[in-house]
Amino acid sequence: MKKILCFAAVIICFSSCKKTLLQHDIAGNTINIPADIQPVPGYTWKSMTALSNGNTGSSTLIQSGNNVYCVTSSGFAYKYNTSTKVWEAAPVQQMGHFETGQQFFFCYGGRIYFGMNKNNDSIDHRLVSQLPEVANSYIQHAPFPGTSVNSPTCFVIGNKGYISGGHTQSGTPVNQLWEYNFDTNVWVNKGNSPLGARAGAVVMVVGNKAYMGLGYDHIYLNTTPVKRYKKDWILYDPASPFFVIKASFPGEARAYAKGFVLEGRPYIGFGGLVNSSAGFSDLWDYLPATNTWVQQQSWTGTTPASCYNMNCFSLGSTGYAIRGSLIEFKRFSIL
């Protein structure tokens, strides 16, 4: 009988403890977790192998599926080896179109699409694609019919690529949104961008929708153009004639923010102010289900030298960030 009573007392005690634990969880109070039960660790930055000859210059990050390339400002190209976790030299002569100042737009069907030489006094309208690392694989496509710009915001949804905004050679932000059909080689004018006249915006694609925002527009004070940096966050669905205004980015307003998508959630940060001597190091996680932002661990490396000094990509459940031309390389992961 004593054994039965003791057993019943244990059950009652366990039930009471469990109920108390749940009540504390729901109330948000601090609870004591037993030593053998540890919380799931969060995402943190870990150092990876950078290049011994890396530098603080800018670079172009290109991702085609699981193939990731970094083309430095000096014209050298590197490919990330997902097995060895190191960057290896890619044939310079086969990625050499970027040496002439061509801008990268998007990847589709294993090909990278680029054009609009930005080193000339007047930017051209070319659209060219190539298979990375395959010599003489260039294809000329229908030229871009919109306003040729520097640094447009580009993304791919389904079999279509989109070019939004950007700025002219004189630095004026442009209001435009164009859709390119990879299968038919046809451009379609989608009218005004959800962001209006905007340069330096960031975009993250989740499923068949795009989250976009930040960057800057211009106002004129006594005929002098003044940049206005933005914090807005917009949901754009190509299948809908409307866009949706979401919760604003909680960090400081900025241009040329960078980031990646992990588990269907955009992570953005970095960037900065044009012509500033330093960029931002913070990182924020946007939760589409609740339309809220959560601050994550900031970049643990050297503070970015400018708004153009960082590049990001993701592979599986891991995010990666590069400072400069592979002078620093870190992963953002749980393990």
XYZ file of C-alpha atoms in Angstrom:
335
model
C 0.000 0.000 0.000
C 2.889 2.339 0.877
C 4.435 1.700 -2.551
C 1.166 2.586 -4.271
C 0.833 5.814 -2.279
C 4.440 6.789 -3.013
C 3.951 6.135 -6.715
C 0.775 8.218 -6.739
C 2.558 11.039 -4.931
C 5.318 11.031 -7.570
C 2.741 11.229 -10.375
C 0.932 14.127 -8.672
C 4.225 15.930 -8.066
C 5.326 15.464 -11.708
C 1.943 16.654 -13.014
C 2.085 19.711 -10.776
C 5.620 20.541 -11.877
C 4.686 20.109 -15.534
C 1.641 22.337 -15.123
C 3.727 24.987 -13.371
C 6.355 24.809 -16.115
C 3.731 25.317 -18.822
C 2.191 28.211 -16.906
C 5.557 29.887 -16.614
C 6.288 29.339 -20.299
C 3.017 30.923 -21.347
C 3.423 33.801 -18.917
C 6.926 34.421 -20.190
C 8.529 34.119 -16.759
C 12.061 32.863 -16.205
C 12.214 29.162 -15.349
C 14.990 26.885 -14.179
C 15.919 24.305 -16.812
C 17.513 21.075 -15.560
C 21.184 20.641 -16.477
C 20.423 17.706 -18.769
C 17.866 19.715 -20.793
C 19.471 22.468 -22.823
C 17.739 25.064 -25.066
C 18.165 24.780 -28.822
C 21.135 26.995 -29.792
C 20.505 29.963 -32.042
C 22.194 31.016 -35.253
C 25.667 32.473 -34.778
C 28.586 33.546 -36.977
C 31.555 31.207 -37.416
C 34.775 31.988 -39.275
C 35.509 30.133 -42.504
C 38.629 29.969 -44.657
C 39.059 33.234 -46.543
C 41.680 33.999 -49.226
C 45.268 34.731 -48.296
C 45.290 37.374 -51.037
C 41.840 38.739 -50.205
C 41.394 42.503 -50.033
C 38.872 45.130 -49.017
C 37.807 45.895 -52.598
C 34.288 45.220 -53.813
C 33.173 41.946 -55.403
C 30.229 40.457 -57.295
C 28.530 37.402 -55.779
C 26.800 35.040 -58.238
C 24.775 32.005 -57.166
C 23.387 29.467 -59.617
C 21.771 26.694 -57.595
C 24.469 25.279 -55.332
C 27.242 26.808 -57.447
C 28.527 30.049 -55.945
C 31.031 32.377 -57.613
C 32.811 35.482 -56.399
C 34.229 37.844 -59.022
C 36.574 40.398 -57.468
C 37.018 44.024 -58.502
C 40.458 43.093 -59.916
C 38.851 40.583 -62.318
C 39.717 37.320 -60.557
C 36.972 34.726 -60.213
C 36.569 32.100 -57.478
C 34.162 29.238 -56.932
C 33.087 27.935 -53.535
C 33.800 24.225 -53.101
C 30.911 22.898 -51.008
C 32.852 19.730 -50.153
C 36.136 21.247 -48.960
C 34.512 24.501 -47.779
C 37.163 26.645 -49.468
C 37.261 29.032 -52.424
C 39.054 27.811 -55.551
C 40.179 29.794 -58.579
C 37.784 29.728 -61.540
C 39.058 30.358 -65.110
C 39.416 34.134 -65.388
C 39.108 34.170 -69.155
C 35.729 32.421 -68.954
C 34.268 34.817 -66.382
C 36.026 37.791 -67.932
C 32.949 39.686 -69.111
C 32.711 41.195 -65.638
C 36.117 42.829 -66.129
C 34.498 45.163 -68.666
C 32.050 46.494 -66.083
C 29.032 44.375 -66.919
C 26.461 44.129 -64.141
C 25.105 40.811 -62.903
C 21.300 40.521 -63.004
C 20.124 36.969 -62.300
C 20.602 33.218 -62.853
C 18.238 30.866 -64.650
C 18.623 27.414 -66.177
C 22.272 27.248 -65.137
C 23.111 30.452 -67.038
C 24.083 33.824 -65.567
C 22.549 36.944 -67.110
C 24.321 40.288 -67.167
C 24.723 43.493 -69.156
C 24.461 47.313 -68.959
C 28.139 48.238 -68.975
C 28.435 50.767 -66.146
C 31.861 52.185 -66.967
C 30.801 54.138 -70.039
C 29.406 57.663 -70.030
C 26.121 56.236 -71.284
C 25.091 52.789 -70.047
C 24.247 50.323 -72.822
C 21.193 48.073 -72.979
C 22.788 44.686 -73.608
C 21.537 41.472 -72.054
C 24.012 38.598 -72.303
C 24.071 35.161 -70.680
C 26.734 32.521 -70.266
C 27.300 29.128 -68.705
C 29.826 29.624 -65.882
C 33.220 28.037 -66.566
C 32.279 27.112 -70.149
C 34.285 28.990 -72.767
C 32.498 30.647 -75.697
C 29.057 29.988 -74.204
C 27.810 33.563 -74.509
C 24.345 34.247 -75.899
C 23.025 37.695 -76.817
C 19.401 38.196 -75.730
C 16.757 40.838 -76.381
C 18.201 44.169 -75.169
C 16.773 45.754 -72.049
C 14.076 48.229 -73.246
C 13.839 50.291 -70.071
C 16.043 53.038 -68.660
C 19.603 51.758 -68.394
C 20.789 52.167 -64.830
C 23.476 51.301 -62.317
C 22.727 48.849 -59.489
C 19.140 47.830 -60.284
C 17.279 45.509 -57.911
C 16.982 42.119 -59.645
C 15.274 38.819 -58.803
C 13.811 35.661 -60.359
C 10.391 34.109 -59.759
C 9.474 31.039 -61.813
C 10.640 31.422 -65.406
C 10.806 35.214 -65.263
C 13.412 37.718 -64.179
C 12.644 41.195 -62.844
C 14.625 44.431 -62.934
C 13.438 47.243 -60.670
C 14.700 50.766 -60.043
C 18.389 51.607 -60.114
C 19.979 54.993 -60.738
C 21.235 56.844 -63.807
C 24.849 57.827 -64.389
C 24.060 61.162 -62.747
C 22.791 59.344 -59.635
C 19.056 59.926 -60.089
C 16.856 57.017 -58.867
C 14.543 55.587 -61.542
C 10.970 54.312 -61.174
C 10.640 51.225 -63.366
C 9.767 47.530 -63.196
C 10.472 45.195 -66.115
C 9.775 41.486 -66.497
C 11.911 39.228 -68.699
C 10.602 35.832 -69.861
C 13.550 33.442 -70.113
C 11.611 31.028 -72.340
C 10.342 33.533 -74.918
C 13.164 36.123 -74.710
C 10.576 38.899 -74.333
C 10.553 41.942 -72.018
C 7.267 43.244 -70.546
C 6.884 46.682 -68.980
C 5.218 46.186 -65.566
C 4.918 49.941 -65.008
C 5.883 51.572 -61.749
C 7.938 49.754 -59.164
C 6.203 49.044 -55.818
C 9.027 51.115 -54.320
C 8.690 54.048 -56.706
C 11.880 55.758 -57.874
C 14.404 53.810 -55.801
C 18.076 52.912 -55.915
C 20.066 50.572 -53.688
C 17.026 48.535 -52.598
C 17.230 44.916 -51.391
C 14.997 42.010 -52.424
C 14.470 38.519 -50.967
C 12.418 35.858 -52.777
C 10.363 33.427 -50.691
C 8.421 30.927 -52.762
C 6.800 32.808 -55.626
C 6.781 36.203 -53.920
C 9.360 38.920 -53.363
C 9.990 40.998 -50.256
C 11.691 44.259 -51.148
C 12.550 47.607 -49.611
C 15.148 49.985 -48.149
C 17.480 51.919 -50.497
C 17.036 55.622 -51.235
C 15.168 58.119 -53.379
C 15.811 61.810 -54.106
C 14.218 65.057 -53.125
C 15.432 68.464 -54.255
C 16.289 71.311 -51.911
C 17.008 74.520 -53.819
C 17.666 72.418 -56.951
C 20.165 70.262 -55.021
C 19.373 66.515 -54.949
C 19.312 65.021 -51.456
C 19.176 61.282 -50.746
C 16.372 60.006 -48.503
C 17.181 56.599 -47.058
C 14.284 54.188 -46.585
C 13.138 51.484 -44.129
C 9.986 50.258 -45.886
C 9.289 46.573 -46.547
C 6.943 45.552 -49.367
C 5.496 42.190 -50.442
C 5.325 41.925 -54.235
C 3.433 39.096 -55.932
C 3.759 39.122 -59.756
C 0.411 37.319 -59.979
C -1.374 40.186 -58.223
C -1.956 43.770 -59.414
C -1.425 44.965 -55.844
C 1.501 45.019 -53.450
C 1.287 44.780 -49.654
C 2.986 47.108 -47.185
C 4.628 45.117 -44.378
C 6.234 46.047 -41.050
C 9.095 48.467 -41.639
C 12.704 47.367 -41.206
C 13.580 48.141 -37.545
C 17.258 48.932 -38.100
C 18.648 52.201 -39.419
C 17.577 53.254 -42.897
C 20.201 52.348 -45.494
C 21.056 51.424 -49.067
C 22.574 48.277 -50.577
C 21.565 45.983 -47.709
C 22.436 42.314 -48.180
C 21.177 39.025 -46.810
C 19.850 35.527 -47.444
C 16.769 33.360 -46.948
C 16.826 30.537 -44.385
C 13.854 28.260 -43.734
C 11.560 30.596 -45.672
C 12.610 33.659 -43.640
C 14.563 36.630 -45.039
C 17.613 37.780 -43.076
C 18.877 41.229 -44.048
C 21.387 43.757 -42.769
C 24.749 45.264 -43.703
C 24.622 48.019 -46.339
C 25.122 51.650 -45.365
C 24.979 55.219 -46.600
C 26.423 56.116 -49.993
C 29.851 57.803 -49.745
C 30.080 56.905 -46.064
C 33.381 55.638 -44.659
C 31.732 52.679 -42.880
C 28.872 50.250 -43.355
C 26.486 48.523 -40.956
C 27.166 45.185 -39.227
C 23.694 44.363 -37.887
C 21.439 41.518 -39.057
C 17.650 41.164 -38.774
C 15.310 38.223 -39.331
C 11.875 38.830 -40.865
C 9.081 36.371 -39.930
C 6.460 36.376 -42.734
C 3.914 34.444 -40.637
C 3.722 37.131 -37.965
C 4.974 40.155 -39.934
C 7.598 40.842 -37.266
C 11.361 41.379 -37.124
C 13.861 39.807 -34.731
C 17.408 41.064 -34.331
C 20.073 38.402 -34.778
C 23.749 38.311 -33.874
C 25.608 41.088 -35.670
C 28.522 40.367 -37.989
C 31.458 39.399 -35.770
C 34.207 40.350 -38.203
C 35.716 43.685 -39.136
C 33.182 46.469 -39.640
C 32.345 46.754 -43.359
C 34.266 49.611 -44.950
C 31.312 50.840 -46.993
C 27.760 50.016 -48.068
C 29.194 48.009 -50.991
C 31.600 45.931 -48.905
C 29.483 42.826 -48.129
C 27.943 39.954 -50.110
C 25.721 37.127 -48.866
C 24.340 33.778 -50.007
C 22.743 30.666 -48.517
C 23.111 26.926 -49.014
C 20.510 24.768 -47.318
C 19.978 25.959 -43.752
C 23.229 27.931 -43.602
C 23.856 31.553 -44.534
C 27.224 32.942 -45.605
C 28.723 36.422 -45.785
C 31.822 37.780 -47.519
C 33.585 41.019 -46.689
C 35.352 42.742 -49.555
C 37.021 40.494 -52.105
C 37.054 37.427 -49.833
C 39.218 39.044 -47.174
C 36.763 37.668 -44.576
C 34.351 34.765 -44.936
C 31.884 33.552 -42.288
C 28.915 31.227 -42.048
C 25.710 31.899 -40.119
C 24.407 28.620 -38.717
C 23.269 26.703 -35.660
C 26.106 24.158 -35.644
